[in-house]
Amino acid sequence: EDLGTVCFDSISTLWVWIQEWLRFEVITKKGEYYKSGTPTLQAFSQVPTDRRDWSKANSKYYSIINAFKSLKCNLILTAQAQPSFDSSGNVIDESKPSMQKFTPFMVDLHLDLRKKHDGTKNIYYGTVRNCRFVNADKIENTTIINPTFEKIYNLVRDVM
């Protein structure tokens, strides 16, 4: 049965939007950054510091992702890259996906897609970072050159 595929491009944008929504929620509900009934520009630069506020953002994010997961189809989530930092705060070569930190635990397969240029052409490859299937440890950190849906499916099928 062909289930079809939905590609959500990108969850990075969704997470940014939800963080902005949270800032607005905190500003308007708590009212502490208001002057003359209008939020100030300084108010919008404030990051919510109350951990309970972040539970609202996480809940909204989970409900949107879970709504897509409940569709009877294949779901692909993409995320933009953001720099990674070492313990001293220096940017390192590796980058990580810009997304809500628990997203990899919400999906069946987390594939880190990269592109290298070898001087003449681009080479695309994907490395399995997390997998929720039985025997997943056998395929974690496996790299697939020019990944396609069929190659990924075959890799997972072979360990199940």
Short mmCIF file of N, CA and C in Angstrom, two decimals:
data_model
loop_
_atom_site.label_atom_id
_atom_site.label_comp_id
_atom_site.label_asym_id
_atom_site.label_seq_id
_atom_site.Cartn_x
_atom_site.Cartn_y
_atom_site.Cartn_z
N GLU A 1 0.85 -1.18 0.00
CA GLU A 1 0.00 0.00 0.00
C GLU A 1 0.89 1.24 0.00
N ASP A 2 0.65 2.15 -0.93
CA ASP A 2 1.40 3.39 -1.01
C ASP A 2 0.77 4.40 -0.05
N LEU A 3 1.51 4.74 0.98
CA LEU A 3 0.99 5.63 2.01
C LEU A 3 1.21 7.10 1.68
N GLY A 4 2.12 7.39 0.79
CA GLY A 4 2.46 8.77 0.51
C GLY A 4 3.46 9.29 1.54
N THR A 5 3.99 10.47 1.28
CA THR A 5 5.01 11.07 2.14
C THR A 5 4.73 12.55 2.32
N VAL A 6 4.86 13.02 3.55
CA VAL A 6 4.78 14.44 3.86
C VAL A 6 6.16 14.87 4.32
N CYS A 7 6.65 15.96 3.75
CA CYS A 7 7.95 16.51 4.17
C CYS A 7 7.70 17.85 4.84
N PHE A 8 8.05 17.96 6.10
CA PHE A 8 7.90 19.19 6.88
C PHE A 8 9.25 19.90 6.82
N ASP A 9 9.32 20.96 6.02
CA ASP A 9 10.57 21.68 5.80
C ASP A 9 10.39 23.12 6.25
N SER A 10 10.78 23.51 7.37
CA SER A 10 11.68 22.86 8.30
C SER A 10 11.17 23.04 9.71
N ILE A 11 11.50 22.08 10.56
CA ILE A 11 11.09 22.19 11.96
C ILE A 11 11.89 23.26 12.69
N SER A 12 13.01 23.67 12.10
CA SER A 12 13.77 24.79 12.68
C SER A 12 12.92 26.06 12.67
N THR A 13 12.25 26.31 11.55
CA THR A 13 11.39 27.48 11.44
C THR A 13 10.21 27.37 12.40
N LEU A 14 9.65 26.18 12.53
CA LEU A 14 8.56 25.96 13.48
C LEU A 14 9.01 26.30 14.89
N TRP A 15 10.19 25.82 15.29
CA TRP A 15 10.69 26.05 16.64
C TRP A 15 10.96 27.53 16.89
N VAL A 16 11.49 28.24 15.90
CA VAL A 16 11.71 29.69 16.03
C VAL A 16 10.37 30.40 16.21
N TRP A 17 9.39 30.01 15.38
CA TRP A 17 8.07 30.62 15.48
C TRP A 17 7.47 30.40 16.86
N ILE A 18 7.57 29.19 17.39
CA ILE A 18 7.01 28.89 18.71
C ILE A 18 7.73 29.67 19.80
N GLN A 19 9.05 29.84 19.68
CA GLN A 19 9.77 30.64 20.67
C GLN A 19 9.31 32.09 20.64
N GLU A 20 9.06 32.62 19.44
CA GLU A 20 8.55 34.00 19.34
C GLU A 20 7.15 34.09 19.94
N TRP A 21 6.32 33.08 19.68
CA TRP A 21 4.99 33.03 20.28
C TRP A 21 5.10 33.05 21.81
N LEU A 22 6.05 32.27 22.35
CA LEU A 22 6.22 32.22 23.79
C LEU A 22 6.63 33.58 24.35
N ARG A 23 7.57 34.24 23.66
CA ARG A 23 7.96 35.58 24.12
C ARG A 23 6.75 36.50 24.19
N PHE A 24 5.92 36.47 23.16
CA PHE A 24 4.73 37.30 23.14
C PHE A 24 3.78 36.92 24.25
N GLU A 25 3.58 35.61 24.46
CA GLU A 25 2.71 35.13 25.53
C GLU A 25 3.18 35.63 26.89
N VAL A 26 4.47 35.50 27.15
CA VAL A 26 5.02 35.91 28.45
C VAL A 26 4.88 37.42 28.62
N ILE A 27 5.14 38.16 27.56
CA ILE A 27 5.04 39.62 27.64
C ILE A 27 3.61 40.06 27.89
N THR A 28 2.67 39.50 27.13
CA THR A 28 1.28 39.96 27.26
C THR A 28 0.60 39.44 28.52
N LYS A 29 0.92 38.22 28.94
CA LYS A 29 0.25 37.65 30.11
C LYS A 29 0.80 38.24 31.41
N LYS A 30 2.08 38.39 31.47
CA LYS A 30 2.67 38.87 32.72
C LYS A 30 2.66 40.39 32.80
N GLY A 31 2.67 41.05 31.63
CA GLY A 31 2.55 42.49 31.59
C GLY A 31 3.68 43.27 32.21
N GLU A 32 4.76 42.61 32.62
CA GLU A 32 5.80 43.32 33.33
C GLU A 32 6.69 44.18 32.43
N TYR A 33 6.63 43.96 31.12
CA TYR A 33 7.49 44.73 30.22
C TYR A 33 6.70 45.81 29.47
N TYR A 34 5.49 46.08 29.90
CA TYR A 34 4.66 47.06 29.21
C TYR A 34 4.94 48.47 29.70
N LYS A 35 4.84 49.40 28.75
CA LYS A 35 4.84 50.82 29.08
C LYS A 35 3.69 51.42 28.28
N SER A 36 2.80 52.07 28.91
CA SER A 36 1.63 52.68 28.27
C SER A 36 0.79 51.67 27.50
N GLY A 37 0.75 50.42 27.97
CA GLY A 37 -0.08 49.42 27.33
C GLY A 37 0.48 48.82 26.05
N THR A 38 1.68 49.20 25.66
CA THR A 38 2.29 48.68 24.43
C THR A 38 3.61 47.99 24.78
N PRO A 39 3.83 46.78 24.25
CA PRO A 39 5.10 46.12 24.54
C PRO A 39 6.26 46.92 23.93
N THR A 40 7.33 47.04 24.66
CA THR A 40 8.50 47.76 24.17
C THR A 40 9.38 46.82 23.35
N LEU A 41 10.26 47.39 22.52
CA LEU A 41 11.19 46.59 21.74
C LEU A 41 12.08 45.77 22.67
N GLN A 42 12.45 46.35 23.79
CA GLN A 42 13.28 45.64 24.77
C GLN A 42 12.54 44.40 25.29
N ALA A 43 11.23 44.49 25.41
CA ALA A 43 10.45 43.36 25.92
C ALA A 43 10.57 42.16 25.00
N PHE A 44 10.59 42.38 23.68
CA PHE A 44 10.65 41.26 22.75
C PHE A 44 12.02 40.61 22.69
N SER A 45 13.03 41.26 23.24
CA SER A 45 14.37 40.65 23.26
C SER A 45 14.56 39.79 24.51
N GLN A 46 13.59 39.83 25.42
CA GLN A 46 13.68 39.05 26.65
C GLN A 46 13.45 37.57 26.37
N VAL A 47 14.26 36.74 26.96
CA VAL A 47 14.08 35.30 26.86
C VAL A 47 13.35 34.85 28.12
N PRO A 48 12.28 34.10 27.98
CA PRO A 48 11.57 33.64 29.17
C PRO A 48 12.51 32.84 30.08
N THR A 49 12.53 33.20 31.35
CA THR A 49 13.43 32.53 32.28
C THR A 49 12.72 31.54 33.19
N ASP A 50 11.41 31.62 33.24
CA ASP A 50 10.65 30.69 34.06
C ASP A 50 10.49 29.38 33.29
N ARG A 51 11.02 28.29 33.85
CA ARG A 51 10.97 27.00 33.15
C ARG A 51 9.55 26.55 32.84
N ARG A 52 8.61 26.99 33.65
CA ARG A 52 7.21 26.62 33.40
C ARG A 52 6.71 27.24 32.10
N ASP A 53 7.26 28.39 31.72
CA ASP A 53 6.88 29.01 30.45
C ASP A 53 7.31 28.14 29.28
N TRP A 54 8.50 27.53 29.37
CA TRP A 54 8.99 26.70 28.27
C TRP A 54 8.14 25.45 28.09
N SER A 55 7.46 25.00 29.14
CA SER A 55 6.59 23.83 28.98
C SER A 55 5.44 24.15 28.02
N LYS A 56 5.01 25.41 27.97
CA LYS A 56 3.96 25.82 27.03
C LYS A 56 4.47 25.71 25.60
N ALA A 57 5.69 26.16 25.38
CA ALA A 57 6.28 26.09 24.04
C ALA A 57 6.48 24.63 23.62
N ASN A 58 7.01 23.82 24.53
CA ASN A 58 7.23 22.41 24.21
C ASN A 58 5.91 21.71 23.90
N SER A 59 4.89 22.01 24.66
CA SER A 59 3.58 21.40 24.45
C SER A 59 3.02 21.75 23.07
N LYS A 60 3.14 23.00 22.68
CA LYS A 60 2.66 23.44 21.37
C LYS A 60 3.45 22.73 20.26
N TYR A 61 4.77 22.65 20.41
CA TYR A 61 5.64 21.98 19.42
C TYR A 61 5.26 20.51 19.29
N TYR A 62 5.15 19.81 20.44
CA TYR A 62 4.81 18.39 20.43
C TYR A 62 3.46 18.15 19.76
N SER A 63 2.49 19.02 20.05
CA SER A 63 1.15 18.80 19.48
C SER A 63 1.17 18.95 17.96
N ILE A 64 1.97 19.86 17.43
CA ILE A 64 2.06 20.03 15.98
C ILE A 64 2.77 18.84 15.35
N ILE A 65 3.91 18.43 15.91
CA ILE A 65 4.65 17.29 15.37
C ILE A 65 3.81 16.02 15.48
N ASN A 66 3.15 15.81 16.62
CA ASN A 66 2.33 14.61 16.80
C ASN A 66 1.13 14.59 15.85
N ALA A 67 0.59 15.75 15.51
CA ALA A 67 -0.50 15.80 14.53
C ALA A 67 -0.01 15.29 13.17
N PHE A 68 1.20 15.68 12.79
CA PHE A 68 1.76 15.17 11.54
C PHE A 68 2.08 13.69 11.64
N LYS A 69 2.59 13.25 12.80
CA LYS A 69 2.91 11.83 12.98
C LYS A 69 1.66 10.95 12.93
N SER A 70 0.51 11.50 13.28
CA SER A 70 -0.72 10.71 13.30
C SER A 70 -1.29 10.48 11.90
N LEU A 71 -0.78 11.20 10.91
CA LEU A 71 -1.24 10.98 9.54
C LEU A 71 -0.79 9.60 9.08
N LYS A 72 -1.57 8.96 8.28
CA LYS A 72 -1.21 7.62 7.79
C LYS A 72 -0.33 7.77 6.55
N CYS A 73 0.91 8.20 6.79
CA CYS A 73 1.86 8.40 5.70
C CYS A 73 3.27 8.40 6.28
N ASN A 74 4.24 8.42 5.40
CA ASN A 74 5.62 8.60 5.83
C ASN A 74 5.82 10.08 6.13
N LEU A 75 6.58 10.38 7.16
CA LEU A 75 6.81 11.77 7.54
C LEU A 75 8.31 12.03 7.56
N ILE A 76 8.72 13.06 6.86
CA ILE A 76 10.12 13.49 6.86
C ILE A 76 10.18 14.87 7.47
N LEU A 77 10.99 15.03 8.49
CA LEU A 77 11.20 16.33 9.13
C LEU A 77 12.60 16.80 8.76
N THR A 78 12.72 18.02 8.29
CA THR A 78 14.05 18.57 8.01
C THR A 78 14.34 19.67 9.03
N ALA A 79 15.62 19.90 9.25
CA ALA A 79 16.04 20.96 10.16
C ALA A 79 17.25 21.66 9.57
N GLN A 80 17.34 22.95 9.80
CA GLN A 80 18.48 23.72 9.33
C GLN A 80 19.66 23.45 10.26
N ALA A 81 20.86 23.66 9.73
CA ALA A 81 22.07 23.46 10.54
C ALA A 81 22.36 24.71 11.35
N GLN A 82 22.93 24.48 12.52
CA GLN A 82 23.41 25.58 13.34
C GLN A 82 24.79 25.18 13.86
N PRO A 83 25.63 26.15 14.17
CA PRO A 83 26.99 25.79 14.61
C PRO A 83 26.99 25.07 15.96
N SER A 84 27.97 24.22 16.13
CA SER A 84 28.22 23.57 17.42
C SER A 84 29.40 24.27 18.07
N PHE A 85 29.40 24.28 19.39
CA PHE A 85 30.47 24.96 20.13
C PHE A 85 31.15 23.98 21.07
N ASP A 86 32.45 24.18 21.27
CA ASP A 86 33.16 23.35 22.25
C ASP A 86 32.95 23.96 23.63
N SER A 87 33.55 23.36 24.64
CA SER A 87 33.33 23.81 26.02
C SER A 87 33.87 25.22 26.28
N SER A 88 34.76 25.71 25.41
CA SER A 88 35.29 27.07 25.57
C SER A 88 34.47 28.10 24.81
N GLY A 89 33.46 27.65 24.09
CA GLY A 89 32.62 28.57 23.34
C GLY A 89 33.09 28.81 21.92
N ASN A 90 34.09 28.06 21.46
CA ASN A 90 34.58 28.21 20.09
C ASN A 90 33.74 27.36 19.15
N VAL A 91 33.50 27.88 17.95
CA VAL A 91 32.76 27.13 16.94
C VAL A 91 33.64 25.98 16.45
N ILE A 92 33.06 24.79 16.40
CA ILE A 92 33.79 23.64 15.87
C ILE A 92 33.24 23.30 14.49
N ASP A 93 33.91 22.44 13.77
CA ASP A 93 33.53 22.12 12.39
C ASP A 93 32.15 21.50 12.28
N GLU A 94 31.83 20.62 13.20
CA GLU A 94 30.53 19.93 13.14
C GLU A 94 29.40 20.93 13.35
N SER A 95 28.28 20.66 12.74
CA SER A 95 27.09 21.45 13.01
C SER A 95 26.01 20.50 13.49
N LYS A 96 25.01 21.07 14.11
CA LYS A 96 23.92 20.24 14.62
C LYS A 96 22.61 20.81 14.12
N PRO A 97 21.55 20.02 14.14
CA PRO A 97 20.27 20.54 13.67
C PRO A 97 19.69 21.56 14.64
N SER A 98 19.09 22.58 14.08
CA SER A 98 18.43 23.61 14.88
C SER A 98 16.98 23.16 15.08
N MET A 99 16.71 22.62 16.26
CA MET A 99 15.37 22.10 16.56
C MET A 99 15.20 21.99 18.06
N GLN A 100 14.00 21.73 18.48
CA GLN A 100 13.72 21.50 19.88
C GLN A 100 14.53 20.26 20.30
N LYS A 101 15.16 20.31 21.45
CA LYS A 101 16.18 19.31 21.80
C LYS A 101 15.69 17.87 21.92
N PHE A 102 14.40 17.64 22.12
CA PHE A 102 13.92 16.27 22.25
C PHE A 102 13.36 15.69 20.95
N THR A 103 13.46 16.43 19.86
CA THR A 103 12.91 15.96 18.58
C THR A 103 13.48 14.61 18.16
N PRO A 104 14.79 14.35 18.29
CA PRO A 104 15.29 13.03 17.86
C PRO A 104 14.62 11.85 18.55
N PHE A 105 14.06 12.06 19.74
CA PHE A 105 13.40 10.98 20.47
C PHE A 105 11.95 10.80 20.02
N MET A 106 11.46 11.70 19.18
CA MET A 106 10.08 11.63 18.70
C MET A 106 9.98 10.90 17.37
N VAL A 107 11.11 10.62 16.74
CA VAL A 107 11.10 10.04 15.40
C VAL A 107 11.67 8.63 15.42
N ASP A 108 11.35 7.85 14.40
CA ASP A 108 11.86 6.48 14.31
C ASP A 108 13.32 6.44 13.88
N LEU A 109 13.71 7.36 13.03
CA LEU A 109 15.07 7.36 12.49
C LEU A 109 15.56 8.79 12.36
N HIS A 110 16.71 9.07 12.94
CA HIS A 110 17.34 10.39 12.84
C HIS A 110 18.55 10.23 11.93
N LEU A 111 18.48 10.83 10.76
CA LEU A 111 19.54 10.72 9.77
C LEU A 111 20.18 12.09 9.59
N ASP A 112 21.47 12.18 9.82
CA ASP A 112 22.23 13.43 9.68
C ASP A 112 22.73 13.51 8.24
N LEU A 113 22.12 14.40 7.45
CA LEU A 113 22.47 14.53 6.04
C LEU A 113 23.52 15.61 5.84
N ARG A 114 24.53 15.31 5.04
CA ARG A 114 25.63 16.23 4.78
C ARG A 114 25.95 16.25 3.29
N LYS A 115 26.72 17.26 2.91
CA LYS A 115 27.16 17.38 1.53
C LYS A 115 28.65 17.71 1.54
N LYS A 116 29.42 17.01 0.71
CA LYS A 116 30.84 17.30 0.53
C LYS A 116 31.07 17.59 -0.94
N HIS A 117 32.01 18.46 -1.20
CA HIS A 117 32.40 18.72 -2.59
C HIS A 117 33.80 18.16 -2.77
N ASP A 118 33.95 17.23 -3.71
CA ASP A 118 35.25 16.57 -3.90
C ASP A 118 36.11 17.24 -4.97
N GLY A 119 35.77 18.45 -5.36
CA GLY A 119 36.52 19.16 -6.38
C GLY A 119 35.83 19.18 -7.72
N THR A 120 35.06 18.14 -8.01
CA THR A 120 34.36 18.08 -9.29
C THR A 120 32.85 17.98 -9.13
N LYS A 121 32.41 17.37 -8.06
CA LYS A 121 30.97 17.19 -7.87
C LYS A 121 30.64 17.14 -6.39
N ASN A 122 29.35 17.30 -6.10
CA ASN A 122 28.86 17.18 -4.73
C ASN A 122 28.58 15.71 -4.42
N ILE A 123 28.95 15.31 -3.22
CA ILE A 123 28.65 13.97 -2.73
C ILE A 123 27.75 14.14 -1.52
N TYR A 124 26.60 13.52 -1.57
CA TYR A 124 25.64 13.59 -0.47
C TYR A 124 25.73 12.30 0.33
N TYR A 125 25.67 12.43 1.64
CA TYR A 125 25.69 11.24 2.48
C TYR A 125 24.88 11.50 3.74
N GLY A 126 24.38 10.42 4.31
CA GLY A 126 23.58 10.50 5.53
C GLY A 126 24.09 9.49 6.54
N THR A 127 24.21 9.93 7.79
CA THR A 127 24.68 9.06 8.86
C THR A 127 23.55 8.86 9.87
N VAL A 128 23.28 7.60 10.20
CA VAL A 128 22.23 7.29 11.17
C VAL A 128 22.72 7.71 12.56
N ARG A 129 21.97 8.61 13.20
CA ARG A 129 22.33 9.08 14.55
C ARG A 129 21.53 8.35 15.63
N ASN A 130 20.25 8.23 15.44
CA ASN A 130 19.38 7.53 16.40
C ASN A 130 18.39 6.69 15.60
N CYS A 131 18.03 5.56 16.18
CA CYS A 131 17.02 4.70 15.55
C CYS A 131 16.26 3.99 16.66
N ARG A 132 14.93 3.96 16.55
CA ARG A 132 14.10 3.35 17.59
C ARG A 132 13.77 1.90 17.35
N PHE A 133 14.26 1.30 16.30
CA PHE A 133 13.88 -0.06 15.98
C PHE A 133 14.74 -1.08 16.71
N VAL A 134 14.25 -2.32 16.76
CA VAL A 134 14.99 -3.43 17.37
C VAL A 134 16.33 -3.56 16.64
N ASN A 135 17.37 -3.85 17.37
CA ASN A 135 18.72 -4.00 16.81
C ASN A 135 19.25 -2.71 16.20
N ALA A 136 18.77 -1.58 16.65
CA ALA A 136 19.18 -0.29 16.10
C ALA A 136 20.68 -0.05 16.26
N ASP A 137 21.26 -0.61 17.32
CA ASP A 137 22.69 -0.40 17.54
C ASP A 137 23.53 -0.92 16.37
N LYS A 138 22.97 -1.83 15.58
CA LYS A 138 23.71 -2.37 14.44
C LYS A 138 23.81 -1.37 13.29
N ILE A 139 22.93 -0.38 13.26
CA ILE A 139 22.99 0.58 12.15
C ILE A 139 23.34 2.00 12.59
N GLU A 140 23.37 2.28 13.89
CA GLU A 140 23.73 3.62 14.33
C GLU A 140 25.16 3.93 13.88
N ASN A 141 25.36 5.16 13.42
CA ASN A 141 26.61 5.66 12.86
C ASN A 141 26.96 5.05 11.51
N THR A 142 26.02 4.33 10.89
CA THR A 142 26.21 3.84 9.53
C THR A 142 26.00 5.01 8.57
N THR A 143 26.87 5.11 7.57
CA THR A 143 26.77 6.18 6.58
C THR A 143 26.29 5.61 5.25
N ILE A 144 25.34 6.31 4.65
CA ILE A 144 24.78 5.93 3.35
C ILE A 144 25.18 7.01 2.34
N ILE A 145 25.85 6.60 1.27
CA ILE A 145 26.22 7.54 0.21
C ILE A 145 25.01 7.77 -0.68
N ASN A 146 24.74 9.02 -1.02
CA ASN A 146 23.58 9.40 -1.83
C ASN A 146 22.30 8.71 -1.34
N PRO A 147 21.89 9.02 -0.10
CA PRO A 147 20.73 8.32 0.48
C PRO A 147 19.45 8.58 -0.30
N THR A 148 18.71 7.51 -0.48
CA THR A 148 17.37 7.58 -1.08
C THR A 148 16.43 6.87 -0.10
N PHE A 149 15.14 7.04 -0.31
CA PHE A 149 14.18 6.37 0.55
C PHE A 149 14.41 4.87 0.52
N GLU A 150 14.67 4.31 -0.67
CA GLU A 150 14.87 2.87 -0.80
C GLU A 150 16.11 2.39 -0.05
N LYS A 151 17.20 3.15 -0.13
CA LYS A 151 18.43 2.76 0.58
C LYS A 151 18.22 2.78 2.10
N ILE A 152 17.53 3.81 2.57
CA ILE A 152 17.26 3.92 4.01
C ILE A 152 16.34 2.78 4.45
N TYR A 153 15.28 2.54 3.69
CA TYR A 153 14.33 1.48 4.00
C TYR A 153 15.05 0.12 4.06
N ASN A 154 15.89 -0.16 3.08
CA ASN A 154 16.62 -1.44 3.04
C ASN A 154 17.56 -1.59 4.23
N LEU A 155 18.21 -0.51 4.63
CA LEU A 155 19.12 -0.56 5.77
C LEU A 155 18.34 -0.92 7.04
N VAL A 156 17.21 -0.26 7.26
CA VAL A 156 16.41 -0.53 8.45
C VAL A 156 15.79 -1.92 8.39
N ARG A 157 15.26 -2.30 7.24
CA ARG A 157 14.62 -3.60 7.08
C ARG A 157 15.60 -4.74 7.39
N ASP A 158 16.86 -4.58 7.00
CA ASP A 158 17.85 -5.64 7.19
C ASP A 158 18.18 -5.92 8.66
N VAL A 159 17.90 -4.97 9.56
CA VAL A 159 18.20 -5.22 10.99
C VAL A 159 16.96 -5.58 11.79
N MET A 160 15.79 -5.52 11.16
CA MET A 160 14.57 -5.83 11.91
C MET A 160 14.26 -7.31 11.89
#
